[in-house]
Amino acid sequence: MSDFQQGILVVDDQQVVRHTLALCLQNLGFTRIYQAENGREARKILSSHSIRCVFCDLNMPVEDGFEVLKFLDAQAYPGAIILMSGEEEEVLASTANLARLYQLNIIECVAKPLSFATVKRLLSASERELDIEANHAPHSLPPLTAKLLKGYIDKGGLSAFFQPQISLSSGRLKGFEVLARLFKPDDSMVFPDQFIPTAEKHLESITDLTKRVIECAYSDINQYGKDIGNLSFAFNISAKVLEAANFPQWLQATTAQYQLRPEQVICELTETAFTTDQATIDTQMLRLKMMKFKLSIDDFGTGYSSIAQLHSVPFDELKVDKRFVLDCLSNTKSAAVVEQSIQLAKAIGVNVVAEGIENQEVCDFVKALGCDIGQGYFYAKPEPLSVFDWRAASIQGGNRE
Ligand code: G
Ligand code: G
Ligand code: MN
């Protein structure tokens, strides 16, 4: 739902662009429209008004669009941002990527002039994004201290959320990725960005957290008894957890205790925890593999060692990082990474998951390239297992309200 109490800011040094855009916005029913002809004016308006969405030109003689982005980033601006530029497509795509380095809701970087249809589409995309954002972590929140984290966990605040993974050829539910969530005593939710880095500072705390997440998930899964059939469950395992000597044995015993089969359990190896002991890590992965657990490389394409790892350990799956999937239709370089990753997976005979599918078009694109599995907000956001009507075994894309 649009919040008409909040304004929209148009920043452009060309008066004609500002006026045309303001007219479009008026026609769409918005009344609080503010205009600024450069970054300096924009900052003044942003400091004194409640602004839900900013249309911002990049090339301006006095304080350009990047200055505005820097300002918004420093304020942890929660609204939507649409960047406009007169540059050619290649430059637009690189600019959009650069802009994403800021922790901001950049909806798109579009070529000027904007048509009425484009403005309408961008506004509805920004409403969607803000809706999602409202359910997600506010940006730039400081990490929890180790003490607070331990306190919340001890009070039973840790829980497992599940995000569906869909077989693209059949459209059927294939399984779930399990994502950790932490609830404070007042029931507000803390997202992993705020507590995984804290936990990863110590081998004991990330290992303890991982084991608890897995136990939580197994216990939720058990409530459904035999209904789960062959569904798979993927857990995020930091490299540090593999340094804990008994992790594979613990996982084997716990999986058996909850009457799940190791073939249903996927260990997604993340590269976030820096480690120098590659031999130990590889040994532990091989142990898991021999116990019949499945191994997956998470965030494929972002770590330098991914391809080397793919070669030295028998992985079953690779997950193309969402940063490439998200803009693969507008950025030819992302499209190339997605395409090459899928081809590489096919060539070496492992499954490939495209993560970050947000609409039908991207779903069609990766499917046409031969991608096996899709995951993303198009199908569903991570939620408690009880929310899904997954026994129907088909979670259709586009169902998000
Ligand atoms: O959905 P989301 O915001 O939950 O996840 C953000 C990041 O946190 C992802 O990169 C994900 O891999 C990581 N993450 C989520 N749950 C866990 C977990 O249980 N263990 C580890 N190591 N990382 C996790
Ligand atoms: O790093 P890892 O692959 O474990 O990250 C999973 C993260 O991706 C979680 O934070 C999850 O919430 C997020 N995620 C899942 N699907 C989508 C999507 O369609 N769009 C976006 N922006 N994030 C997604
Ligand atoms: Mn993951």
Coordinates of C-alpha atoms and ligand atoms in Angstrom, one line a residue:
M1 CA 0.0 0.0 0.0
S2 CA 1.4 3.4 -0.9
D3 CA 1.7 5.7 2.1
F4 CA 0.5 9.0 0.7
Q5 CA 1.5 10.9 3.8
Q6 CA 5.2 10.5 2.9
G7 CA 6.7 12.4 0.1
I8 CA 8.6 11.7 -3.1
L9 CA 11.7 13.6 -4.0
V10 CA 12.8 14.3 -7.5
V11 CA 16.5 15.3 -7.9
D12 CA 17.7 16.5 -11.3
D13 CA 19.5 19.5 -12.6
Q14 CA 17.3 19.7 -15.7
Q15 CA 14.0 21.5 -14.9
V16 CA 12.2 19.8 -17.8
V17 CA 13.0 16.3 -16.3
R18 CA 11.9 17.3 -12.9
H19 CA 8.6 18.8 -14.1
T20 CA 7.7 15.9 -16.4
L21 CA 8.4 13.4 -13.6
A22 CA 6.4 15.5 -11.1
L23 CA 3.5 15.5 -13.5
C24 CA 3.6 11.7 -13.9
L25 CA 3.6 11.3 -10.1
Q26 CA 0.7 13.7 -9.7
N27 CA -1.2 11.7 -12.3
L28 CA -0.5 8.6 -10.2
G29 CA -2.2 10.3 -7.2
F30 CA 0.9 11.5 -5.3
T31 CA 0.6 15.0 -3.8
R32 CA 3.7 15.5 -1.7
I33 CA 6.3 15.8 -4.4
Y34 CA 9.5 17.7 -3.7
Q35 CA 12.0 18.9 -6.2
A36 CA 15.8 19.6 -5.9
E37 CA 18.1 20.7 -8.6
N38 CA 21.3 19.3 -7.0
G39 CA 22.6 17.2 -4.2
R40 CA 22.9 20.1 -1.7
E41 CA 19.2 21.0 -2.1
A42 CA 18.3 17.3 -1.9
R43 CA 20.0 16.9 1.4
K44 CA 18.1 19.8 2.9
I45 CA 14.8 18.4 1.8
L46 CA 15.7 14.9 3.1
S47 CA 16.7 16.3 6.4
S48 CA 13.5 18.1 7.0
H49 CA 10.8 16.0 5.3
S50 CA 9.6 12.4 5.5
I51 CA 10.5 11.0 2.0
R52 CA 9.5 7.5 1.0
C53 CA 11.1 7.4 -2.4
V54 CA 13.8 9.4 -4.2
F55 CA 14.3 9.7 -8.0
C56 CA 17.9 10.9 -8.3
D57 CA 19.9 11.9 -11.4
L58 CA 23.5 10.9 -11.3
N59 CA 25.2 13.6 -13.4
M60 CA 24.7 16.9 -11.8
P61 CA 27.1 19.8 -11.8
V62 CA 26.7 20.7 -8.1
E63 CA 26.9 17.6 -5.8
D64 CA 26.1 14.7 -8.0
G65 CA 23.9 11.7 -7.4
F66 CA 26.8 9.7 -5.8
E67 CA 27.0 12.4 -3.1
V68 CA 23.3 12.0 -2.4
L69 CA 23.8 8.2 -2.1
K70 CA 26.6 8.7 0.3
F71 CA 24.4 11.0 2.4
L72 CA 21.5 8.6 2.3
D73 CA 23.8 5.7 3.3
A74 CA 25.2 7.6 6.2
Q75 CA 21.6 8.2 7.4
A76 CA 20.7 4.5 6.9
Y77 CA 17.9 5.8 4.7
P78 CA 15.1 3.2 4.7
G79 CA 13.1 4.4 1.6
A80 CA 13.4 3.4 -2.0
I81 CA 15.8 5.0 -4.5
I82 CA 15.6 5.1 -8.3
L83 CA 18.7 6.3 -10.1
M84 CA 18.4 8.1 -13.4
S85 CA 21.1 8.7 -16.0
G86 CA 21.5 9.8 -19.6
E87 CA 24.4 7.3 -20.0
E88 CA 24.5 4.3 -22.2
E89 CA 23.4 0.8 -21.0
E90 CA 26.8 -0.6 -20.1
V91 CA 27.6 2.4 -17.9
L92 CA 24.1 2.3 -16.3
A93 CA 24.5 -1.4 -15.4
S94 CA 28.0 -0.8 -13.8
T95 CA 26.5 2.2 -12.0
A96 CA 23.7 0.1 -10.6
N97 CA 26.2 -2.4 -9.3
L98 CA 28.4 0.2 -7.7
A99 CA 25.3 1.8 -6.1
R100 CA 24.4 -1.6 -4.6
L101 CA 27.6 -1.4 -2.5
Y102 CA 25.7 1.1 -0.4
Q103 CA 23.3 -0.5 2.1
L104 CA 20.4 1.1 0.4
N105 CA 17.2 0.1 -1.4
I106 CA 18.2 0.9 -4.9
I107 CA 15.3 -0.2 -7.1
E108 CA 16.9 0.3 -10.5
C109 CA 19.2 2.6 -12.5
V110 CA 17.2 3.8 -15.4
A111 CA 17.9 5.7 -18.6
K112 CA 16.3 9.1 -19.1
P113 CA 13.8 10.2 -20.1
L114 CA 11.4 8.1 -18.1
S115 CA 8.0 7.2 -19.7
F116 CA 4.8 7.2 -17.7
A117 CA 4.7 3.4 -17.8
T118 CA 8.3 3.2 -16.4
V119 CA 7.5 5.5 -13.5
K120 CA 4.5 3.4 -12.7
R121 CA 6.4 0.2 -12.8
L122 CA 9.3 1.6 -10.7
L123 CA 6.9 2.8 -8.1
S124 CA 5.2 -0.5 -7.7
A125 CA 8.6 -2.2 -7.6
S126 CA 9.6 0.2 -4.8
E127 CA 6.4 -0.5 -2.8
R128 CA 7.2 -4.3 -3.1
E129 CA 10.8 -3.8 -2.0
L130 CA 9.7 -1.7 1.0
D131 CA 7.2 -4.3 2.0
I132 CA 9.9 -7.0 1.9
E133 CA 12.3 -4.6 3.7
A134 CA 9.8 -4.1 6.5
N135 CA 10.0 -7.8 7.1
H136 CA 13.8 -7.8 7.0
A137 CA 16.7 -6.5 8.9
P138 CA 16.9 -2.7 9.1
H139 CA 20.2 -1.8 7.4
S140 CA 23.4 -0.9 9.2
L141 CA 22.4 -2.2 12.6
P142 CA 25.4 -2.9 14.7
P143 CA 26.3 -6.5 15.4
L144 CA 25.1 -8.0 18.7
T145 CA 27.7 -8.3 21.4
A146 CA 28.8 -11.9 22.3
K147 CA 27.2 -11.4 25.7
L148 CA 23.8 -10.3 24.3
L149 CA 23.8 -13.1 21.8
K150 CA 24.5 -15.7 24.4
G151 CA 21.8 -14.2 26.6
Y152 CA 19.1 -14.3 23.8
I153 CA 20.1 -17.9 22.9
D154 CA 20.0 -19.0 26.5
K155 CA 16.5 -17.6 26.8
G156 CA 15.5 -19.9 23.8
G157 CA 15.4 -17.1 21.2
L158 CA 17.0 -19.0 18.4
S159 CA 14.8 -20.5 15.7
A160 CA 14.9 -22.0 12.3
F161 CA 13.2 -20.4 9.3
F162 CA 12.7 -22.3 6.0
Q163 CA 12.9 -21.0 2.4
P164 CA 11.5 -23.3 -0.3
Q165 CA 13.6 -24.6 -3.1
I166 CA 11.7 -25.6 -6.3
S167 CA 12.6 -28.1 -8.9
L168 CA 12.4 -25.9 -12.1
S169 CA 11.6 -28.8 -14.4
S170 CA 8.6 -30.1 -12.5
G171 CA 7.6 -27.0 -10.6
R172 CA 7.5 -29.1 -7.4
L173 CA 8.9 -28.5 -4.0
K174 CA 12.3 -30.0 -3.7
G175 CA 13.2 -29.0 -0.2
F176 CA 14.1 -26.0 2.0
E177 CA 17.1 -23.9 3.0
V178 CA 17.2 -23.4 6.7
L179 CA 18.1 -19.9 7.9
A180 CA 18.8 -18.9 11.5
R181 CA 16.6 -16.3 13.2
L182 CA 17.0 -14.9 16.7
F183 CA 14.1 -13.5 18.8
K184 CA 14.7 -11.0 21.6
P185 CA 12.6 -11.4 24.8
D186 CA 10.3 -8.7 23.5
D187 CA 9.7 -10.9 20.4
S188 CA 11.4 -8.6 18.0
M189 CA 13.5 -10.4 15.4
V190 CA 17.2 -10.2 14.8
F191 CA 18.6 -11.2 11.4
P192 CA 21.7 -13.2 10.8
D193 CA 23.8 -10.2 9.5
Q194 CA 23.7 -9.0 13.1
F195 CA 24.6 -12.1 14.9
I196 CA 26.4 -14.6 12.6
P197 CA 29.5 -12.4 12.4
T198 CA 29.5 -12.2 16.2
A199 CA 29.2 -16.0 16.6
E200 CA 31.9 -16.6 14.0
K201 CA 34.5 -14.8 16.1
H202 CA 34.7 -18.0 18.2
L203 CA 34.7 -21.6 17.1
E204 CA 32.7 -22.6 20.1
S205 CA 30.0 -20.1 19.7
I206 CA 29.4 -20.6 15.9
T207 CA 29.5 -24.3 16.4
D208 CA 27.0 -24.2 19.3
L209 CA 24.7 -21.9 17.3
T210 CA 24.9 -24.1 14.2
K211 CA 24.0 -27.2 16.2
R212 CA 21.1 -25.4 17.9
V213 CA 19.7 -24.2 14.5
I214 CA 19.9 -27.8 13.1
E215 CA 18.2 -29.2 16.2
C216 CA 15.5 -26.6 16.0
A217 CA 14.9 -27.4 12.4
Y218 CA 14.9 -31.2 13.0
S219 CA 12.4 -30.8 15.7
D220 CA 10.1 -28.7 13.5
I221 CA 10.5 -31.2 10.7
N222 CA 9.7 -34.1 13.1
Q223 CA 6.3 -32.5 13.9
Y224 CA 5.3 -33.5 10.3
G225 CA 6.3 -37.1 10.8
K226 CA 6.4 -39.2 7.6
D227 CA 5.0 -36.4 5.4
I228 CA 8.3 -35.0 4.5
G229 CA 9.1 -37.8 2.0
N230 CA 12.2 -37.0 0.1
L231 CA 12.3 -33.3 0.8
S232 CA 15.9 -32.0 1.4
F233 CA 17.0 -29.6 4.1
A234 CA 20.0 -27.3 3.5
F235 CA 22.0 -25.8 6.4
N236 CA 24.6 -23.0 6.3
I237 CA 27.8 -24.3 7.7
S238 CA 30.7 -21.8 8.2
A239 CA 34.2 -23.2 7.6
K240 CA 34.9 -22.6 11.3
V241 CA 32.3 -25.2 12.3
L242 CA 34.2 -27.8 10.3
E243 CA 37.2 -27.1 12.4
A244 CA 35.3 -28.4 15.4
A245 CA 36.6 -31.9 15.5
N246 CA 33.4 -33.8 16.2
F247 CA 31.0 -31.9 13.9
P248 CA 30.5 -34.7 11.3
Q249 CA 29.9 -37.3 14.0
W250 CA 27.5 -35.0 15.8
L251 CA 25.6 -34.4 12.6
Q252 CA 25.4 -38.1 11.9
A253 CA 24.2 -39.0 15.4
T254 CA 21.7 -36.1 15.5
T255 CA 20.3 -36.8 12.0
A256 CA 19.7 -40.4 13.1
Q257 CA 18.2 -39.4 16.4
Y258 CA 15.5 -37.4 14.5
Q259 CA 15.0 -40.2 12.0
L260 CA 16.1 -38.3 9.0
R261 CA 18.4 -39.7 6.3
P262 CA 21.7 -38.0 5.6
E263 CA 20.9 -38.0 1.9
Q264 CA 18.2 -35.4 2.7
V265 CA 20.6 -33.1 4.5
I266 CA 22.6 -30.6 2.5
C267 CA 25.6 -28.8 4.1
E268 CA 26.0 -25.4 2.4
L269 CA 29.6 -24.4 2.9
T270 CA 29.9 -20.7 3.2
E271 CA 33.2 -18.9 2.9
T272 CA 32.6 -16.2 5.4
A273 CA 34.9 -17.6 8.1
F274 CA 38.5 -17.2 7.1
T275 CA 40.5 -20.3 7.6
T276 CA 44.1 -21.2 6.8
D277 CA 43.7 -24.9 7.5
Q278 CA 42.4 -26.1 4.2
A279 CA 43.5 -29.7 4.8
T280 CA 41.3 -30.0 7.9
I281 CA 38.3 -28.5 6.1
D282 CA 38.7 -30.8 3.1
T283 CA 39.0 -33.8 5.4
Q284 CA 35.8 -32.9 7.3
M285 CA 33.9 -32.4 4.1
L286 CA 35.0 -35.8 2.9
R287 CA 33.9 -37.3 6.2
L288 CA 30.4 -35.7 5.8
K289 CA 30.4 -37.0 2.2
M290 CA 31.3 -40.5 3.3
M291 CA 28.4 -40.3 5.8
K292 CA 26.2 -39.7 2.8
F293 CA 25.4 -36.0 3.5
K294 CA 25.2 -33.8 0.5
L295 CA 27.7 -30.9 0.0
S296 CA 26.9 -27.6 -1.6
I297 CA 29.0 -24.5 -2.4
D298 CA 27.1 -21.4 -1.3
D299 CA 27.5 -18.0 -2.9
F300 CA 29.2 -19.5 -5.9
G301 CA 31.1 -17.0 -8.0
T302 CA 32.0 -14.7 -5.1
G303 CA 34.9 -16.6 -3.5
Y304 CA 38.2 -17.1 -5.3
S305 CA 38.6 -20.6 -4.0
S306 CA 35.2 -21.9 -5.2
I307 CA 36.5 -23.5 -8.4
A308 CA 39.5 -25.0 -6.6
Q309 CA 37.2 -26.5 -4.0
L310 CA 34.9 -27.8 -6.6
H311 CA 37.9 -29.7 -7.9
S312 CA 39.3 -31.1 -4.6
V313 CA 36.0 -32.1 -2.9
P314 CA 33.2 -34.1 -4.4
F315 CA 30.4 -31.5 -4.1
D316 CA 26.9 -32.3 -5.1
E317 CA 25.6 -28.9 -5.8
L318 CA 26.5 -25.3 -6.4
K319 CA 24.4 -22.2 -5.6
V320 CA 24.8 -19.3 -7.9
D321 CA 25.0 -16.2 -5.7
K322 CA 21.9 -14.1 -5.6
R323 CA 23.8 -10.9 -6.5
F324 CA 24.2 -12.3 -10.1
V325 CA 20.7 -13.7 -10.3
L326 CA 19.0 -10.6 -9.1
D327 CA 20.0 -8.4 -12.0
C328 CA 20.8 -11.0 -14.7
L329 CA 18.2 -9.6 -17.0
S330 CA 19.5 -6.1 -17.0
N331 CA 23.2 -6.7 -16.6
T332 CA 25.0 -8.7 -19.3
K333 CA 28.0 -9.4 -17.0
S334 CA 25.7 -11.0 -14.3
A335 CA 23.9 -12.9 -17.0
A336 CA 27.3 -14.3 -18.2
V337 CA 28.2 -15.4 -14.6
V338 CA 24.8 -17.1 -14.2
E339 CA 25.1 -18.8 -17.6
Q340 CA 28.7 -19.9 -17.1
S341 CA 28.0 -21.2 -13.6
I342 CA 25.1 -23.3 -14.8
Q343 CA 27.2 -24.7 -17.7
L344 CA 30.1 -25.5 -15.3
A345 CA 27.7 -27.4 -13.0
K346 CA 26.3 -29.3 -16.0
A347 CA 29.8 -30.1 -17.2
I348 CA 31.0 -31.6 -13.9
G349 CA 27.6 -33.2 -13.2
V350 CA 26.5 -31.4 -10.1
N351 CA 23.1 -29.8 -9.3
V352 CA 22.8 -26.1 -9.7
V353 CA 20.5 -23.8 -7.6
A354 CA 19.7 -20.2 -8.7
E355 CA 19.2 -18.2 -5.5
G356 CA 17.5 -14.7 -5.5
I357 CA 14.7 -15.4 -8.1
E358 CA 12.3 -12.6 -7.6
N359 CA 10.1 -12.8 -10.7
Q360 CA 8.8 -15.0 -13.5
E361 CA 11.2 -13.6 -16.1
V362 CA 14.3 -14.5 -14.1
C363 CA 12.8 -17.9 -13.4
D364 CA 12.2 -18.4 -17.1
F365 CA 15.8 -17.2 -17.9
V366 CA 17.6 -19.6 -15.5
K367 CA 15.3 -22.5 -16.5
A368 CA 16.1 -22.0 -20.2
L369 CA 19.8 -22.2 -19.3
G370 CA 19.1 -25.6 -17.7
C371 CA 19.2 -24.6 -14.1
D372 CA 17.8 -27.4 -11.9
I373 CA 16.5 -25.6 -8.8
G374 CA 15.2 -22.2 -8.0
Q375 CA 15.0 -20.3 -4.7
G376 CA 13.8 -16.7 -4.0
Y377 CA 11.1 -14.3 -3.0
F378 CA 9.2 -15.2 -6.2
Y379 CA 8.3 -18.5 -4.5
A380 CA 8.5 -17.5 -0.9
K381 CA 10.4 -15.7 1.8
P382 CA 12.0 -17.6 4.6
E383 CA 9.2 -18.4 7.1
P384 CA 8.6 -20.9 10.0
L385 CA 8.0 -24.3 8.6
S386 CA 4.4 -24.3 9.9
V387 CA 3.5 -21.5 7.5
F388 CA 3.9 -23.5 4.4
D389 CA 1.3 -25.7 2.8
W390 CA 4.2 -27.7 1.6
R391 CA 2.4 -31.1 1.7
A392 CA 0.8 -30.0 -1.5
A393 CA 4.4 -30.2 -2.8
S394 CA 4.0 -27.3 -5.1
I395 CA 4.7 -23.8 -4.1
Q396 CA 3.8 -21.6 -7.0
G397 CA 5.8 -18.6 -7.9
G398 CA 4.2 -15.2 -7.7
N399 CA 2.0 -16.0 -4.7
R400 CA 3.6 -13.4 -2.5
E401 CA 0.9 -11.0 -1.4
Ligands
G1 O1 18.0 -14.8 5.1 P1 19.1 -14.2 5.7 O2 19.1 -12.8 6.0 O3 18.6 -15.0 6.8 O4 20.6 -14.7 5.8 C1 21.7 -13.9 5.8 C2 23.0 -14.6 5.8 O5 23.2 -15.3 7.0 C3 23.1 -15.6 4.6 O6 24.4 -15.4 4.0 C4 23.1 -16.9 5.3 O7 24.0 -17.8 4.7 C5 23.6 -16.6 6.7 N1 23.0 -17.6 7.7 C6 21.7 -17.8 7.9 N2 21.5 -18.8 8.8 C7 22.8 -19.2 9.1 C8 23.3 -20.2 10.0 O8 22.6 -21.0 10.6 N3 24.7 -20.4 10.0 C9 25.5 -19.6 9.3 N4 26.8 -19.9 9.4 N5 25.1 -18.7 8.5 C10 23.7 -18.4 8.4
G2 O1 24.2 -16.5 1.7 P1 23.0 -17.4 1.5 O2 23.0 -17.9 0.2 O3 22.9 -18.4 2.6 O4 21.9 -16.3 1.6 C1 20.6 -16.6 1.8 C2 20.0 -15.2 1.8 O5 19.3 -14.8 0.7 C3 19.0 -15.0 3.0 O6 19.4 -13.7 3.5 C4 17.7 -14.9 2.2 O7 16.8 -14.2 3.0 C5 18.1 -14.2 1.0 N1 17.2 -14.3 -0.2 C6 16.6 -15.4 -0.5 N2 15.8 -15.2 -1.6 C7 16.0 -13.9 -2.0 C8 15.5 -13.1 -3.0 O8 14.7 -13.5 -3.9 N3 15.9 -11.8 -3.1 C9 16.7 -11.3 -2.1 N4 17.0 -10.0 -2.2 N5 17.2 -12.1 -1.1 C10 16.9 -13.3 -1.0
MN3 MN 22.9 -20.4 2.0

